Amino acid sequence: MQVETSSENAGIANWIVTWGMAETIVCAIAFLVFVPTLGFQFVYDDKPQIIENPAIHAWRYVPHYFTTHAWGELYPNVAGNYYRPLFLLWFRFNHALFGVRPQGWHFTSVLCHVAATYMVFLLVARLTANRWTAFSAAILFALYPVHMESVAWVSGVTDPLMAVFLIGSFLAYLRSREVNQWMALALALFALGLLEKETIVILGPLIFVYAWLYAGEHNWTSRFALALKQSWPFFALTILYLGLRAHVLHGLSHTVTPITWKTMALTEPSVIWLYFRHFLFPFGLSGLYGLPNVEDPASAGFLVPAGLLLVIV
């Protein structure tokens, strides 16, 4: 009886994956697990960025999104580090649809998570040529608790939005290895992603490494040349973006909390360990984390996380 039941369950699972139900089920799970967030309110940066921010309350402000930092209308005389015009445009569309009713904003944030989950499914299916593996990976992504920070907090929508652009661009790049015309779409999605959140700059190095690993060449010089040939358009676009960012923000970045390079270096292991710990054990999650600055290299705040990271490496 156990053998028959196991076979029957395996057959159902294979039917789900084989006959196109996998994507639908994955997206449904990604949506349903975050349905409770539709009853949440605005928190943290949501209030000034949405309720008090005149820049997202009228369409006439849209050109300003591209000429100032994300907080420019609220704090015009303060230097900013966030150049995210598409993020502000996303807010503008949401405000036009929902005003300051948080339910609608949370609904579109959940939809972004669903879209990101679907993109994960497509990516894993493309890389592994196995829909069951893609289904499993996408389910894990959809349910992983650490994503609560980016979905339940309206202002955290930058993360799933960026994921959609990043994975979409990478998928188009993979297709361009077979059909050159797809490179235009890959670069267009990357450009849009750069205007949504700056951390998407990792895509250039990611493509270089992927091209290096799958170059099909044994010679080191040939592998490097091929990887550079496939990734240089992304690096070039990154340089253009950095120039635009520096022009608009009057510099690539500005000091918010003045601390020394030594303090930054000593504190960095605890920051990396926080991310790694949440990646493996997503418990004790919060919208914000208050890590103390580390001043002494002999302190536990430096030695413990640095030691743990070294052991892992």
CSV table of C-alpha atoms in Angstrom, one decimal:
chain,number,residue,atom,x,y,z
A,1,MET,CA,0.0,0.0,0.0
A,2,GLN,CA,2.8,2.4,0.8
A,3,VAL,CA,4.5,1.7,-2.5
A,4,GLU,CA,1.2,2.4,-4.4
A,5,THR,CA,0.6,5.6,-2.4
A,6,SER,CA,4.1,6.9,-3.0
A,7,SER,CA,3.9,6.1,-6.7
A,8,GLU,CA,0.5,7.8,-6.9
A,9,ASN,CA,1.9,10.9,-5.2
A,10,ALA,CA,4.9,11.0,-7.5
A,11,GLY,CA,2.6,10.7,-10.5
A,12,ILE,CA,0.5,13.7,-9.2
A,13,ALA,CA,3.7,15.7,-8.7
A,14,ASN,CA,5.0,14.8,-12.2
A,15,TRP,CA,1.6,15.7,-13.7
A,16,ILE,CA,1.7,19.1,-12.0
A,17,VAL,CA,5.1,19.9,-13.3
A,18,THR,CA,4.8,18.4,-16.7
A,19,TRP,CA,1.4,19.8,-17.7
A,20,GLY,CA,2.1,23.5,-17.0
A,21,MET,CA,0.5,23.7,-13.6
A,22,ALA,CA,3.8,24.4,-11.8
A,23,GLU,CA,3.9,28.1,-12.6
A,24,THR,CA,0.3,28.6,-11.6
A,25,ILE,CA,0.7,26.8,-8.3
A,26,VAL,CA,4.0,28.6,-7.5
A,27,CYS,CA,2.5,32.0,-8.1
A,28,ALA,CA,-0.7,31.1,-6.2
A,29,ILE,CA,1.4,30.0,-3.2
A,30,ALA,CA,3.6,33.2,-3.4
A,31,PHE,CA,0.4,35.3,-3.3
A,32,LEU,CA,-1.5,33.4,-0.6
A,33,VAL,CA,1.3,33.2,1.9
A,34,PHE,CA,1.5,37.1,1.9
A,35,VAL,CA,-2.3,37.8,1.8
A,36,PRO,CA,-2.2,38.7,5.6
A,37,THR,CA,0.0,41.7,4.7
A,38,LEU,CA,-3.0,43.3,2.9
A,39,GLY,CA,-4.2,44.3,6.4
A,40,PHE,CA,-1.0,46.0,7.4
A,41,GLN,CA,-0.5,49.7,7.7
A,42,PHE,CA,2.3,52.1,6.5
A,43,VAL,CA,5.4,51.9,8.7
A,44,TYR,CA,8.9,53.4,8.9
A,45,ASP,CA,9.8,55.3,5.7
A,46,ASP,CA,6.3,54.7,4.2
A,47,LYS,CA,4.8,57.6,6.0
A,48,PRO,CA,7.2,60.4,4.8
A,49,GLN,CA,7.7,58.8,1.4
A,50,ILE,CA,4.0,58.2,0.7
A,51,ILE,CA,1.7,60.2,2.9
A,52,GLU,CA,3.9,63.3,3.2
A,53,ASN,CA,5.7,63.3,-0.1
A,54,PRO,CA,4.3,65.8,-2.6
A,55,ALA,CA,6.5,64.3,-5.4
A,56,ILE,CA,4.2,61.2,-5.7
A,57,HIS,CA,0.9,63.1,-5.3
A,58,ALA,CA,0.9,64.6,-8.8
A,59,TRP,CA,2.1,63.7,-12.3
A,60,ARG,CA,3.7,67.0,-12.8
A,61,TYR,CA,6.5,65.9,-10.5
A,62,VAL,CA,7.5,62.9,-12.7
A,63,PRO,CA,10.4,64.8,-14.6
A,64,HIS,CA,11.8,65.6,-11.2
A,65,TYR,CA,12.3,61.9,-10.4
A,66,PHE,CA,15.2,61.9,-12.9
A,67,THR,CA,16.9,65.1,-11.7
A,68,THR,CA,17.0,64.7,-8.0
A,69,HIS,CA,17.4,62.0,-5.3
A,70,ALA,CA,14.5,59.9,-4.0
A,71,TRP,CA,13.9,62.3,-1.0
A,72,GLY,CA,14.5,65.4,-3.1
A,73,GLU,CA,11.0,67.0,-2.7
A,74,LEU,CA,10.9,66.4,1.0
A,75,TYR,CA,14.5,67.5,1.7
A,76,PRO,CA,15.7,69.6,-1.2
A,77,ASN,CA,18.7,71.0,0.7
A,78,VAL,CA,20.0,67.7,2.0
A,79,ALA,CA,22.3,65.5,0.0
A,80,GLY,CA,20.9,62.1,-0.9
A,81,ASN,CA,22.3,58.7,-1.7
A,82,TYR,CA,19.3,57.2,-3.5
A,83,TYR,CA,18.8,57.8,-7.2
A,84,ARG,CA,15.7,55.7,-7.9
A,85,PRO,CA,13.4,57.4,-10.5
A,86,LEU,CA,11.6,54.2,-11.4
A,87,PHE,CA,10.9,53.5,-7.7
A,88,LEU,CA,9.3,56.9,-7.4
A,89,LEU,CA,7.3,56.3,-10.6
A,90,TRP,CA,6.1,53.0,-9.1
A,91,PHE,CA,4.9,55.0,-6.1
A,92,ARG,CA,3.2,57.6,-8.3
A,93,PHE,CA,1.2,54.9,-10.1
A,94,ASN,CA,0.2,53.3,-6.7
A,95,HIS,CA,-0.8,56.7,-5.4
A,96,ALA,CA,-2.9,57.4,-8.5
A,97,LEU,CA,-4.7,54.1,-8.0
A,98,PHE,CA,-5.0,53.9,-4.2
A,99,GLY,CA,-4.3,57.3,-2.7
A,100,VAL,CA,-3.1,56.7,0.8
A,101,ARG,CA,-5.1,53.5,1.4
A,102,PRO,CA,-2.4,51.0,2.5
A,103,GLN,CA,-4.3,47.9,1.3
A,104,GLY,CA,-3.8,48.7,-2.4
A,105,TRP,CA,-0.1,49.4,-1.8
A,106,HIS,CA,0.4,46.1,0.0
A,107,PHE,CA,-1.5,44.3,-2.8
A,108,THR,CA,0.9,45.5,-5.5
A,109,SER,CA,3.9,44.7,-3.3
A,110,VAL,CA,2.6,41.1,-3.0
A,111,LEU,CA,2.2,41.1,-6.8
A,112,CYS,CA,5.8,42.1,-7.2
A,113,HIS,CA,6.8,39.2,-5.0
A,114,VAL,CA,4.7,36.9,-7.2
A,115,ALA,CA,6.4,38.2,-10.3
A,116,ALA,CA,9.9,37.7,-8.8
A,117,THR,CA,8.9,34.2,-7.8
A,118,TYR,CA,7.8,33.5,-11.3
A,119,MET,CA,11.1,34.8,-12.7
A,120,VAL,CA,13.0,32.5,-10.3
A,121,PHE,CA,11.0,29.6,-11.8
A,122,LEU,CA,11.9,30.6,-15.3
A,123,LEU,CA,15.6,31.1,-14.4
A,124,VAL,CA,16.0,27.7,-12.7
A,125,ALA,CA,14.1,26.0,-15.5
A,126,ARG,CA,16.4,27.6,-18.0
A,127,LEU,CA,19.6,26.8,-16.1
A,128,THR,CA,18.7,23.2,-15.2
A,129,ALA,CA,16.3,22.2,-18.0
A,130,ASN,CA,14.3,20.5,-15.2
A,131,ARG,CA,10.8,21.9,-14.4
A,132,TRP,CA,10.7,19.9,-11.1
A,133,THR,CA,13.9,21.5,-9.9
A,134,ALA,CA,12.5,24.9,-11.0
A,135,PHE,CA,9.2,24.2,-9.1
A,136,SER,CA,11.1,23.3,-5.9
A,137,ALA,CA,13.4,26.3,-6.1
A,138,ALA,CA,10.5,28.7,-6.8
A,139,ILE,CA,8.5,27.3,-3.9
A,140,LEU,CA,11.5,27.8,-1.6
A,141,PHE,CA,11.9,31.4,-2.8
A,142,ALA,CA,8.1,32.1,-2.4
A,143,LEU,CA,8.0,30.8,1.2
A,144,TYR,CA,11.4,31.9,2.5
A,145,PRO,CA,10.7,34.0,5.6
A,146,VAL,CA,13.5,36.5,5.0
A,147,HIS,CA,11.4,37.9,2.2
A,148,MET,CA,8.9,39.2,4.7
A,149,GLU,CA,11.1,42.3,5.1
A,150,SER,CA,10.8,43.2,1.4
A,151,VAL,CA,7.1,42.3,0.9
A,152,ALA,CA,5.3,43.4,4.1
A,153,TRP,CA,7.1,46.8,4.2
A,154,VAL,CA,5.8,48.9,1.3
A,155,SER,CA,9.0,50.8,0.9
A,156,GLY,CA,10.9,47.5,0.7
A,157,VAL,CA,9.3,46.8,-2.7
A,158,THR,CA,12.5,48.0,-4.3
A,159,ASP,CA,13.9,44.5,-3.7
A,160,PRO,CA,11.3,42.3,-5.6
A,161,LEU,CA,11.1,45.0,-8.3
A,162,MET,CA,14.9,44.8,-8.7
A,163,ALA,CA,14.7,41.0,-8.8
A,164,VAL,CA,12.3,41.1,-11.7
A,165,PHE,CA,14.6,43.4,-13.7
A,166,LEU,CA,17.7,41.5,-12.8
A,167,ILE,CA,16.5,38.0,-13.5
A,168,GLY,CA,14.6,39.2,-16.6
A,169,SER,CA,17.8,40.8,-17.9
A,170,PHE,CA,19.9,37.7,-17.1
A,171,LEU,CA,17.3,35.5,-18.9
A,172,ALA,CA,17.4,37.7,-21.9
A,173,TYR,CA,21.2,37.5,-21.9
A,174,LEU,CA,21.1,33.7,-21.8
A,175,ARG,CA,18.8,33.8,-24.8
A,176,SER,CA,21.1,36.2,-26.6
A,177,ARG,CA,23.8,33.5,-26.5
A,178,GLU,CA,21.6,31.7,-29.0
A,179,VAL,CA,19.9,34.7,-30.7
A,180,ASN,CA,21.9,38.0,-30.7
A,181,GLN,CA,18.8,40.2,-30.9
A,182,TRP,CA,17.9,39.3,-27.3
A,183,MET,CA,20.9,41.3,-26.0
A,184,ALA,CA,19.0,44.6,-26.7
A,185,LEU,CA,16.2,43.4,-24.3
A,186,ALA,CA,18.8,42.3,-21.7
A,187,LEU,CA,20.4,45.7,-21.7
A,188,ALA,CA,17.1,47.6,-21.7
A,189,LEU,CA,15.9,45.6,-18.6
A,190,PHE,CA,19.3,46.2,-17.0
A,191,ALA,CA,19.0,50.0,-17.6
A,192,LEU,CA,15.5,50.1,-16.1
A,193,GLY,CA,16.8,48.1,-13.1
A,194,LEU,CA,19.6,50.6,-12.6
A,195,LEU,CA,17.0,53.4,-12.3
A,196,GLU,CA,15.0,51.3,-9.8
A,197,LYS,CA,17.7,50.2,-7.4
A,198,GLU,CA,21.5,50.6,-7.5
A,199,THR,CA,22.4,47.2,-6.2
A,200,ILE,CA,21.6,45.7,-9.6
A,201,VAL,CA,25.1,46.7,-10.7
A,202,ILE,CA,26.1,43.2,-9.6
A,203,LEU,CA,24.6,41.9,-12.9
A,204,GLY,CA,27.7,42.8,-14.9
A,205,PRO,CA,30.1,40.8,-12.7
A,206,LEU,CA,27.6,38.0,-12.5
A,207,ILE,CA,27.4,37.7,-16.3
A,208,PHE,CA,31.2,37.8,-16.6
A,209,VAL,CA,31.5,34.9,-14.1
A,210,TYR,CA,28.8,32.9,-15.9
A,211,ALA,CA,30.4,33.5,-19.3
A,212,TRP,CA,33.7,32.5,-17.9
A,213,LEU,CA,32.4,29.2,-16.4
A,214,TYR,CA,30.6,28.2,-19.5
A,215,ALA,CA,33.0,29.6,-22.1
A,216,GLY,CA,33.7,26.2,-23.5
A,217,GLU,CA,37.4,27.2,-23.8
A,218,HIS,CA,40.3,25.6,-22.1
A,219,ASN,CA,42.8,28.4,-22.7
A,220,TRP,CA,42.7,31.0,-19.8
A,221,THR,CA,43.2,34.0,-22.2
A,222,SER,CA,40.4,32.8,-24.5
A,223,ARG,CA,38.0,32.3,-21.6
A,224,PHE,CA,38.7,35.8,-20.3
A,225,ALA,CA,38.3,37.4,-23.7
A,226,LEU,CA,35.0,35.6,-24.3
A,227,ALA,CA,33.7,36.5,-20.8
A,228,LEU,CA,34.7,40.1,-21.3
A,229,LYS,CA,33.1,40.2,-24.8
A,230,GLN,CA,29.7,39.0,-23.4
A,231,SER,CA,29.7,41.2,-20.3
A,232,TRP,CA,31.3,44.5,-21.4
A,233,PRO,CA,28.0,46.1,-22.6
A,234,PHE,CA,26.7,45.7,-19.0
A,235,PHE,CA,29.8,47.2,-17.6
A,236,ALA,CA,29.6,50.1,-20.1
A,237,LEU,CA,26.0,50.7,-19.1
A,238,THR,CA,27.0,50.6,-15.4
A,239,ILE,CA,29.6,53.3,-16.0
A,240,LEU,CA,27.1,55.5,-17.8
A,241,TYR,CA,24.7,55.0,-14.9
A,242,LEU,CA,27.4,55.9,-12.4
A,243,GLY,CA,28.1,59.1,-14.3
A,244,LEU,CA,24.4,60.0,-14.4
A,245,ARG,CA,24.1,59.2,-10.7
A,246,ALA,CA,27.2,61.3,-9.8
A,247,HIS,CA,25.8,64.2,-11.9
A,248,VAL,CA,22.3,64.2,-10.2
A,249,LEU,CA,23.5,63.5,-6.7
A,250,HIS,CA,26.6,65.7,-7.0
A,251,GLY,CA,28.7,62.6,-6.1
A,252,LEU,CA,28.4,58.9,-6.1
A,253,SER,CA,27.5,58.9,-2.4
A,254,HIS,CA,27.4,61.2,0.7
A,255,THR,CA,28.3,60.5,4.3
A,256,VAL,CA,25.3,60.0,6.5
A,257,THR,CA,26.9,58.9,9.7
A,258,PRO,CA,30.5,60.0,10.0
A,259,ILE,CA,32.7,57.0,11.0
A,260,THR,CA,36.3,56.1,10.2
A,261,TRP,CA,37.4,53.6,7.7
A,262,LYS,CA,38.8,51.5,10.6
A,263,THR,CA,35.4,51.4,12.3
A,264,MET,CA,33.8,50.4,9.0
A,265,ALA,CA,36.3,47.6,8.5
A,266,LEU,CA,35.9,46.3,12.0
A,267,THR,CA,32.1,46.4,11.8
A,268,GLU,CA,31.8,44.8,8.4
A,269,PRO,CA,32.2,41.1,9.7
A,270,SER,CA,29.2,41.5,12.0
A,271,VAL,CA,27.2,43.0,9.1
A,272,ILE,CA,28.1,40.1,6.7
A,273,TRP,CA,27.4,37.6,9.5
A,274,LEU,CA,24.0,39.1,10.1
A,275,TYR,CA,23.1,38.6,6.4
A,276,PHE,CA,24.5,35.1,6.3
A,277,ARG,CA,22.7,34.1,9.5
A,278,HIS,CA,19.4,35.3,8.2
A,279,PHE,CA,20.0,33.6,4.9
A,280,LEU,CA,20.4,30.2,6.7
A,281,PHE,CA,18.3,30.8,9.8
A,282,PRO,CA,15.6,33.4,9.0
A,283,PHE,CA,14.4,34.0,12.6
A,284,GLY,CA,14.2,37.2,14.6
A,285,LEU,CA,13.4,39.2,11.5
A,286,SER,CA,12.9,43.0,11.6
A,287,GLY,CA,12.5,45.9,9.3
A,288,LEU,CA,15.6,47.5,10.8
A,289,TYR,CA,18.6,46.1,12.6
A,290,GLY,CA,20.7,48.2,15.1
A,291,LEU,CA,24.2,46.8,14.9
A,292,PRO,CA,26.7,48.7,17.1
A,293,ASN,CA,29.9,50.1,15.6
A,294,VAL,CA,33.0,48.0,16.4
A,295,GLU,CA,36.0,50.1,17.5
A,296,ASP,CA,38.4,47.5,19.0
A,297,PRO,CA,39.8,44.6,16.9
A,298,ALA,CA,40.2,42.6,20.1
A,299,SER,CA,36.5,42.8,21.0
A,300,ALA,CA,34.0,40.0,20.6
A,301,GLY,CA,32.0,42.2,18.2
A,302,PHE,CA,34.8,41.7,15.7
A,303,LEU,CA,36.5,38.4,16.7
A,304,VAL,CA,33.3,36.3,16.9
A,305,PRO,CA,31.7,37.1,13.5
A,306,ALA,CA,35.2,37.2,11.8
A,307,GLY,CA,36.0,33.8,13.2
A,308,LEU,CA,32.7,32.3,12.2
A,309,LEU,CA,33.1,33.6,8.6
A,310,LEU,CA,36.6,32.3,8.4
A,311,VAL,CA,35.4,28.8,9.5
A,312,ILE,CA,32.7,28.9,6.8
A,313,VAL,CA,35.2,29.9,4.2
